[in-house]
Amino acid sequence: MKKHFLLLVVSGIALPCLAQSTAASINLPERSRELGVVTVNGGQPSSLPTQIPTTIEGITREEIETRINATDSEDALKYMPSLLVRKRYIGDYNHAILSTRASGTGNSARSAVYADGILLSNYLGNGIANGSNYAPRWGLVTPEEIERVDVMYGPFSAAYPGNSAGAVVDYVTRMPDKLEAHVAAGYSSQPSSVLGSSGHYSSWNSSASIGSRSGPWSFWINLNHTDSNSQPLTFPFVLQSAGASGTKGTPVSGAISGLNTTNQPWYLLGAGTQYRTQQDHAKIKLAYDITPTLRASYTLGWWQNSAKGRSESYLKGPDGQTIYSGNINIDGKTYKLADTAFGQSNDSQTHTMHGASLKSHTQGNLDWELSASLYDYGKDQQRVPTIALPAAAAGGAGTLQDQDGTGWNTLAAKGTWRPDGLQGTHIVDFGAGRDAYKLNISKYGVLGDWQSGAANPQALVSQVGGRSETRYLWAQDSWKLSPQWKAVLGLRWEDWTASDGHTATASSQLGNDKRSESHFSPKAALAWQVASHTTLKASLGRSVRFPTVGELYGATSGGALSFINNPNLRPEKSWTSELSAEQDLGNGLLRATLFHESTRDALYSQLIPGTTTSAVQNVDKVRTTGLELAYSAQSVWVRGLDLGASMTFADSKIVANAANPASVGKWQPRVPRWRATAWATYQPTDRWALTVAARYSGRQFSNLDNSDVNASTYMGASKYFTVDLRARYQIDKQLSAAFGIDNLNNYQYWNFHPYPQRTYTASLRWDL
């Protein structure tokens, strides 16, 4: 499988290069990209610092609509080089973490996601931990809003925090200059069969938008509703070795025998976390041009989610009754099932996002911007029963986890100084700001019914909370040394403080002292235009990723809260470098990038020496070296045929880890050695667009010591190869329809949870 797909990608990169001479004479629209020392912009520009000669990839609204079966905003990144979003189902609100070249899907705090300059990345924690989640808030952007998406690979701009070690993703959403309106509706269906569960899991989506401009005023309003059913995501199990020989317990049938990720025999007893999630999104953007060169803008985003997670048991008793708890007997061994072995959950969230800015755009000697944003967990609750099914379905005792009051806010001031005007040799960018985070997770028993009862203040189960704040100054100078040479030098200073850390249970509590650190992060980049169509680029940057509140004060793994968390975790310190060669092929761009990252004190959850408990600890050193190839072109061979492909090799190893010597020399978790994408879009007429795309990822590990040798099972991280199709038809000037199939070959693959199987999508869109 890997051999065949790598041949596909190599051909996707190499063969079109042979056709450039015949296609180069075709008049083509400009694509927004940076080539050499000159920035060429087509359409609405990115807010990323495109004057930095480093790797930036982008995709426009038109390309998303033509090429991608996009049901969520993160789908726009689907075929980007070296990127993967761990999206398990449509509307995945708590596990859809972004993976980059040298960071896996457990490291959400090592990438930065923005929408119109407002932070969507959740730096309250990292990955999935403490009964909470820290995926970017993708739901605050819908596919219909997107104007373009750009990605800068690596921490090469002083304007961004150390969390940009992996990548910076920038969503630019719509702001019309005339009246426009859009209405869209979509449907998806996934016939899925995983282990002992099967069914058809469908989702519905509808969206409406309107925007316009009148004099100095402009506005944009977007409404969206999603109703989605996921496939089962978890699978209760018992290790066969945990059973006691004998005849005690209820004899049951239906358990599925197999091997876990470390090849230990186990029984899978059922399925859980089959979500029914209903989400609503509303966005209002207002802008007012105070003068022709000064604009004030405000954004209000609102997101509501209601999700129910349900379970099914595969176990049947002697009379055919379904068994959910108690002592059971399988093949002459007795096992104890907890009352919560087959769990349920009711999640309810209402989050609000605010963003305001005042921006000068004179394009003269000096421009400036003042901005502020707020992300507020107005309501964020999860309810679970503590009694067994089937009684729990009707109510009874349970717990309520509450994150109300959690959130973050940002303040920033930045400017651009052009000493010699637009055509000068220097462009100096600078800024200052503050980012503040507050985490509060409280879990209580409920009064009465777990589905609706109020929290019982006398029945505290656990509490985790704290604050962090980063103040920063930065500056960088883009210096045009000559028509063929450009250099960028930057420096970022960050002063970080963590405070109010507290952890509590019903019987004890622990507070933590305030602590602070300051670090400098230098940046440098150089571009040389070797020839009119050939450019070499080199970039180097240091990033300091401070521990999140969740990592510092959060509970350790397992059901009971423990006070062996580490409020003295050291920040991650990375040096990242890349060397790129770019060739303009007339109607396409071919790029080869050699990248290297060395990280000290990487933050990972691992076993505490001498215990069976895991907690976040510092891994002494992780090193990654790799090669990325990327190609894209328009009208290859024949007019209307666009091609793109990428291939990434990453050698990512744990180099030193005193806390777990068995992990030294092993692969970094969730970073595959090989990954690749390829796509082709053919537009035979102005009405039709036909796309075929493929994605491949090689073997991964989840454990630091790579002991999870069996990847193709629950909790494994397997390889995959999937093929997607999309057909879009422009019915008339205003109405269009699309049909698509994701994972056409129905590849079954895992990233702890099962990924979606073959999924059919259909949509209808009307545009004014």
mmCIF file of C-alpha atoms in Angstrom, residues 433-672:
data_model
loop_
_atom_site.group_PDB
_atom_site.id
_atom_site.type_symbol
_atom_site.label_atom_id
_atom_site.label_comp_id
_atom_site.label_asym_id
_atom_site.label_seq_id
_atom_site.Cartn_x
_atom_site.Cartn_y
_atom_site.Cartn_z
ATOM 1 C CA GLY A 433 0.951 42.646 24.325
ATOM 2 C CA ARG A 434 -0.408 40.359 26.965
ATOM 3 C CA ASP A 435 -2.200 36.982 26.849
ATOM 4 C CA ALA A 436 -4.016 35.770 29.989
ATOM 5 C CA TYR A 437 -5.640 32.394 30.725
ATOM 6 C CA LYS A 438 -7.918 31.174 33.500
ATOM 7 C CA LEU A 439 -8.817 27.512 34.081
ATOM 8 C CA ASN A 440 -11.503 26.326 36.492
ATOM 9 C CA ILE A 441 -12.715 22.708 36.445
ATOM 10 C CA SER A 442 -14.965 21.670 39.335
ATOM 11 C CA LYS A 443 -16.669 18.304 39.660
ATOM 12 C CA TYR A 444 -19.458 17.666 42.181
ATOM 13 C CA GLY A 445 -22.044 15.056 42.913
ATOM 14 C CA VAL A 446 -25.527 16.165 41.878
ATOM 15 C CA LEU A 447 -28.668 16.672 43.890
ATOM 16 C CA GLY A 448 -31.207 14.206 42.528
ATOM 17 C CA ASP A 449 -31.121 13.169 38.866
ATOM 18 C CA TRP A 450 -27.724 13.220 37.105
ATOM 19 C CA GLN A 451 -29.405 14.493 33.942
ATOM 20 C CA SER A 452 -30.817 17.689 35.481
ATOM 21 C CA GLY A 453 -29.865 17.965 39.144
ATOM 22 C CA ALA A 454 -27.895 20.904 40.532
ATOM 23 C CA ALA A 455 -24.359 20.493 41.822
ATOM 24 C CA ASN A 456 -24.168 19.490 45.488
ATOM 25 C CA PRO A 457 -21.611 21.839 47.105
ATOM 26 C CA GLN A 458 -21.143 19.304 49.902
ATOM 27 C CA ALA A 459 -20.148 16.551 47.464
ATOM 28 C CA LEU A 460 -16.941 17.824 45.863
ATOM 29 C CA VAL A 461 -15.231 15.169 43.760
ATOM 30 C CA SER A 462 -12.318 17.225 42.419
ATOM 31 C CA GLN A 463 -11.291 20.741 41.532
ATOM 32 C CA VAL A 464 -8.459 22.008 39.340
ATOM 33 C CA GLY A 465 -7.705 25.608 38.510
ATOM 34 C CA GLY A 466 -5.166 28.328 38.025
ATOM 35 C CA ARG A 467 -4.035 31.260 35.917
ATOM 36 C CA SER A 468 -1.201 32.051 33.563
ATOM 37 C CA GLU A 469 -0.178 35.249 31.823
ATOM 38 C CA THR A 470 2.439 36.114 29.230
ATOM 39 C CA ARG A 471 3.611 39.657 28.528
ATOM 40 C CA TYR A 472 5.733 40.170 25.450
ATOM 41 C CA LEU A 473 7.675 42.559 23.256
ATOM 42 C CA TRP A 474 8.854 41.796 19.749
ATOM 43 C CA ALA A 475 10.432 43.356 16.693
ATOM 44 C CA GLN A 476 11.677 42.174 13.317
ATOM 45 C CA ASP A 477 13.302 43.858 10.356
ATOM 46 C CA SER A 478 12.778 42.697 6.778
ATOM 47 C CA TRP A 479 15.841 43.987 4.975
ATOM 48 C CA LYS A 480 16.095 43.955 1.186
ATOM 49 C CA LEU A 481 19.830 43.680 0.769
ATOM 50 C CA SER A 482 19.627 43.758 -3.029
ATOM 51 C CA PRO A 483 17.159 42.759 -5.759
ATOM 52 C CA GLN A 484 18.281 39.139 -5.248
ATOM 53 C CA TRP A 485 18.759 39.024 -1.451
ATOM 54 C CA LYS A 486 16.428 39.526 1.495
ATOM 55 C CA ALA A 487 17.128 39.014 5.198
ATOM 56 C CA VAL A 488 14.804 39.081 8.188
ATOM 57 C CA LEU A 489 16.035 39.400 11.767
ATOM 58 C CA GLY A 490 13.655 39.237 14.720
ATOM 59 C CA LEU A 491 13.626 38.987 18.486
ATOM 60 C CA ARG A 492 10.806 38.148 20.898
ATOM 61 C CA TRP A 493 10.874 38.629 24.669
ATOM 62 C CA GLU A 494 8.291 36.867 26.834
ATOM 63 C CA ASP A 495 7.669 37.215 30.566
ATOM 64 C CA TRP A 496 5.456 34.394 31.828
ATOM 65 C CA THR A 497 3.697 34.021 35.173
ATOM 66 C CA ALA A 498 1.630 31.167 36.620
ATOM 67 C CA SER A 499 -0.459 31.779 39.728
ATOM 68 C CA ASP A 500 -3.479 30.719 41.787
ATOM 69 C CA GLY A 501 -2.817 27.052 41.065
ATOM 70 C CA HIS A 502 -5.024 24.836 43.177
ATOM 71 C CA THR A 503 -6.109 21.219 43.313
ATOM 72 C CA ALA A 504 -8.699 19.790 45.691
ATOM 73 C CA THR A 505 -10.710 16.698 46.555
ATOM 74 C CA ALA A 506 -13.408 16.101 49.146
ATOM 75 C CA SER A 507 -10.777 15.387 51.806
ATOM 76 C CA SER A 508 -7.830 17.626 50.975
ATOM 77 C CA GLN A 509 -6.612 20.544 48.942
ATOM 78 C CA LEU A 510 -3.315 21.882 47.689
ATOM 79 C CA GLY A 511 -2.247 25.372 46.607
ATOM 80 C CA ASN A 512 0.790 26.309 44.578
ATOM 81 C CA ASP A 513 3.122 29.273 44.779
ATOM 82 C CA LYS A 514 3.313 31.877 42.069
ATOM 83 C CA ARG A 515 6.194 31.417 39.639
ATOM 84 C CA SER A 516 7.553 33.309 36.656
ATOM 85 C CA GLU A 517 10.183 33.054 33.918
ATOM 86 C CA SER A 518 11.460 35.281 31.114
ATOM 87 C CA HIS A 519 13.024 34.191 27.826
ATOM 88 C CA PHE A 520 14.310 35.655 24.569
ATOM 89 C CA SER A 521 13.578 33.973 21.234
ATOM 90 C CA PRO A 522 15.694 35.131 18.252
ATOM 91 C CA LYS A 523 14.553 34.593 14.642
ATOM 92 C CA ALA A 524 16.390 34.845 11.332
ATOM 93 C CA ALA A 525 15.622 34.159 7.667
ATOM 94 C CA LEU A 526 17.468 34.668 4.398
ATOM 95 C CA ALA A 527 16.357 34.393 0.750
ATOM 96 C CA TRP A 528 18.506 34.332 -2.373
ATOM 97 C CA GLN A 529 16.994 34.630 -5.842
ATOM 98 C CA VAL A 530 19.494 32.362 -7.615
ATOM 99 C CA ALA A 531 17.826 32.842 -10.995
ATOM 100 C CA SER A 532 14.599 34.351 -12.276
ATOM 101 C CA HIS A 533 12.673 31.163 -11.426
ATOM 102 C CA THR A 534 14.806 29.650 -8.653
ATOM 103 C CA THR A 535 15.001 30.687 -5.012
ATOM 104 C CA LEU A 536 16.780 29.383 -1.930
ATOM 105 C CA LYS A 537 15.444 30.169 1.534
ATOM 106 C CA ALA A 538 16.854 29.507 4.998
ATOM 107 C CA SER A 539 15.073 30.090 8.325
ATOM 108 C CA LEU A 540 16.067 29.679 11.955
ATOM 109 C CA GLY A 541 14.007 30.339 15.051
ATOM 110 C CA ARG A 542 13.892 29.638 18.759
ATOM 111 C CA SER A 543 10.564 29.087 20.499
ATOM 112 C CA VAL A 544 9.740 28.767 24.187
ATOM 113 C CA ARG A 545 6.460 26.975 24.890
ATOM 114 C CA PHE A 546 5.463 27.635 28.496
ATOM 115 C CA PRO A 547 3.542 24.978 30.451
ATOM 116 C CA THR A 548 -0.210 25.429 30.368
ATOM 117 C CA VAL A 549 -2.336 25.764 33.488
ATOM 118 C CA GLY A 550 -3.752 22.304 32.830
ATOM 119 C CA GLU A 551 -0.279 20.755 32.651
ATOM 120 C CA LEU A 552 0.939 22.510 35.800
ATOM 121 C CA TYR A 553 -1.999 21.884 38.093
ATOM 122 C CA GLY A 554 -4.175 19.276 36.415
ATOM 123 C CA ALA A 555 -4.918 15.900 37.895
ATOM 124 C CA THR A 556 -2.907 12.846 36.952
ATOM 125 C CA SER A 557 -4.397 10.048 34.879
ATOM 126 C CA GLY A 558 -6.889 7.667 36.385
ATOM 127 C CA GLY A 559 -10.186 8.119 38.166
ATOM 128 C CA ALA A 560 -8.900 9.531 41.462
ATOM 129 C CA LEU A 561 -7.307 12.952 41.705
ATOM 130 C CA SER A 562 -3.720 12.900 42.921
ATOM 131 C CA PHE A 563 -1.383 15.605 44.180
ATOM 132 C CA ILE A 564 1.691 14.382 42.325
ATOM 133 C CA ASN A 565 1.219 16.884 39.546
ATOM 134 C CA ASN A 566 4.224 19.119 38.959
ATOM 135 C CA PRO A 567 3.756 22.893 39.249
ATOM 136 C CA ASN A 568 7.474 23.308 38.548
ATOM 137 C CA LEU A 569 7.473 21.983 35.007
ATOM 138 C CA ARG A 570 10.087 23.618 32.809
ATOM 139 C CA PRO A 571 9.028 25.252 29.521
ATOM 140 C CA GLU A 572 9.779 23.541 26.209
ATOM 141 C CA LYS A 573 12.661 25.184 24.382
ATOM 142 C CA SER A 574 13.002 24.458 20.674
ATOM 143 C CA TRP A 575 15.382 25.469 17.914
ATOM 144 C CA THR A 576 13.812 24.969 14.504
ATOM 145 C CA SER A 577 15.468 25.433 11.129
ATOM 146 C CA GLU A 578 14.604 24.840 7.504
ATOM 147 C CA LEU A 579 16.299 25.139 4.137
ATOM 148 C CA SER A 580 14.067 25.374 1.052
ATOM 149 C CA ALA A 581 14.580 25.390 -2.691
ATOM 150 C CA GLU A 582 11.698 26.693 -4.817
ATOM 151 C CA GLN A 583 11.314 26.453 -8.576
ATOM 152 C CA ASP A 584 8.723 28.459 -10.479
ATOM 153 C CA LEU A 585 7.585 26.186 -13.319
ATOM 154 C CA GLY A 586 5.500 28.774 -15.136
ATOM 155 C CA ASN A 587 2.108 27.612 -14.006
ATOM 156 C CA GLY A 588 3.202 25.793 -10.903
ATOM 157 C CA LEU A 589 5.557 25.788 -7.972
ATOM 158 C CA LEU A 590 7.854 22.971 -6.853
ATOM 159 C CA ARG A 591 9.383 23.121 -3.380
ATOM 160 C CA ALA A 592 11.815 20.958 -1.419
ATOM 161 C CA THR A 593 12.340 21.750 2.280
ATOM 162 C CA LEU A 594 14.822 20.208 4.680
ATOM 163 C CA PHE A 595 13.713 20.838 8.269
ATOM 164 C CA HIS A 596 15.201 20.187 11.691
ATOM 165 C CA GLU A 597 13.878 20.700 15.213
ATOM 166 C CA SER A 598 15.625 20.106 18.523
ATOM 167 C CA THR A 599 13.453 20.424 21.641
ATOM 168 C CA ARG A 600 14.662 20.337 25.227
ATOM 169 C CA ASP A 601 12.325 19.719 28.165
ATOM 170 C CA ALA A 602 9.473 18.551 25.926
ATOM 171 C CA LEU A 603 6.228 18.213 27.883
ATOM 172 C CA TYR A 604 4.725 14.719 27.770
ATOM 173 C CA SER A 605 2.586 12.570 30.021
ATOM 174 C CA GLN A 606 4.537 9.514 31.155
ATOM 175 C CA LEU A 607 4.772 7.093 34.050
ATOM 176 C CA ILE A 608 6.255 8.528 37.212
ATOM 177 C CA PRO A 609 9.328 6.399 38.099
ATOM 178 C CA GLY A 610 8.472 3.661 40.576
ATOM 179 C CA THR A 611 4.689 4.074 40.201
ATOM 180 C CA THR A 612 1.878 3.041 37.893
ATOM 181 C CA THR A 613 0.612 6.621 37.623
ATOM 182 C CA SER A 614 1.170 8.954 34.687
ATOM 183 C CA ALA A 615 1.664 12.706 34.884
ATOM 184 C CA VAL A 616 3.049 15.450 32.670
ATOM 185 C CA GLN A 617 6.844 15.524 32.912
ATOM 186 C CA ASN A 618 9.752 17.024 31.026
ATOM 187 C CA VAL A 619 11.415 14.806 28.412
ATOM 188 C CA ASP A 620 15.036 15.917 28.221
ATOM 189 C CA LYS A 621 15.437 16.067 24.451
ATOM 190 C CA VAL A 622 13.481 15.266 21.284
ATOM 191 C CA ARG A 623 15.024 15.676 17.839
ATOM 192 C CA THR A 624 13.362 15.664 14.416
ATOM 193 C CA THR A 625 14.958 15.863 10.984
ATOM 194 C CA GLY A 626 12.959 15.584 7.814
ATOM 195 C CA LEU A 627 12.321 16.409 4.193
ATOM 196 C CA GLU A 628 9.151 17.868 2.686
ATOM 197 C CA LEU A 629 8.340 17.995 -1.031
ATOM 198 C CA ALA A 630 5.401 19.999 -2.321
ATOM 199 C CA TYR A 631 4.041 20.726 -5.786
ATOM 200 C CA SER A 632 1.004 22.570 -7.122
ATOM 201 C CA ALA A 633 0.050 23.776 -10.580
ATOM 202 C CA GLN A 634 -2.845 24.931 -12.715
ATOM 203 C CA SER A 635 -3.849 23.742 -16.195
ATOM 204 C CA VAL A 636 -1.325 20.930 -16.442
ATOM 205 C CA TRP A 637 -1.353 19.109 -19.822
ATOM 206 C CA VAL A 638 -4.840 20.454 -20.633
ATOM 207 C CA ARG A 639 -6.734 23.558 -19.623
ATOM 208 C CA GLY A 640 -8.725 23.006 -16.457
ATOM 209 C CA LEU A 641 -6.565 20.279 -14.899
ATOM 210 C CA ASP A 642 -5.003 21.339 -11.565
ATOM 211 C CA LEU A 643 -2.658 19.088 -9.619
ATOM 212 C CA GLY A 644 -1.099 19.111 -6.182
ATOM 213 C CA ALA A 645 1.002 16.714 -4.147
ATOM 214 C CA SER A 646 3.228 16.608 -1.104
ATOM 215 C CA MET A 647 5.378 14.061 0.665
ATOM 216 C CA THR A 648 7.027 14.316 4.072
ATOM 217 C CA PHE A 649 9.671 12.166 5.718
ATOM 218 C CA ALA A 650 10.366 12.786 9.419
ATOM 219 C CA ASP A 651 12.956 11.056 11.568
ATOM 220 C CA SER A 652 11.648 12.040 15.029
ATOM 221 C CA LYS A 653 13.298 10.421 18.039
ATOM 222 C CA ILE A 654 13.528 10.761 21.812
ATOM 223 C CA VAL A 655 17.226 11.511 22.353
ATOM 224 C CA ALA A 656 17.357 11.793 26.156
ATOM 225 C CA ASN A 657 14.814 11.086 28.910
ATOM 226 C CA ALA A 658 16.137 10.437 32.408
ATOM 227 C CA ALA A 659 12.602 9.826 33.715
ATOM 228 C CA ASN A 660 12.068 6.936 31.279
ATOM 229 C CA PRO A 661 15.314 5.529 29.831
ATOM 230 C CA ALA A 662 13.336 2.880 27.899
ATOM 231 C CA SER A 663 12.040 5.640 25.627
ATOM 232 C CA VAL A 664 15.485 6.820 24.483
ATOM 233 C CA GLY A 665 15.985 6.113 20.792
ATOM 234 C CA LYS A 666 12.251 5.544 20.252
ATOM 235 C CA TRP A 667 9.952 7.424 17.855
ATOM 236 C CA GLN A 668 8.198 10.549 19.106
ATOM 237 C CA PRO A 669 4.513 9.700 19.681
ATOM 238 C CA ARG A 670 2.039 10.427 16.871
ATOM 239 C CA VAL A 671 4.677 11.661 14.402
ATOM 240 C CA PRO A 672 4.724 9.241 11.436
#
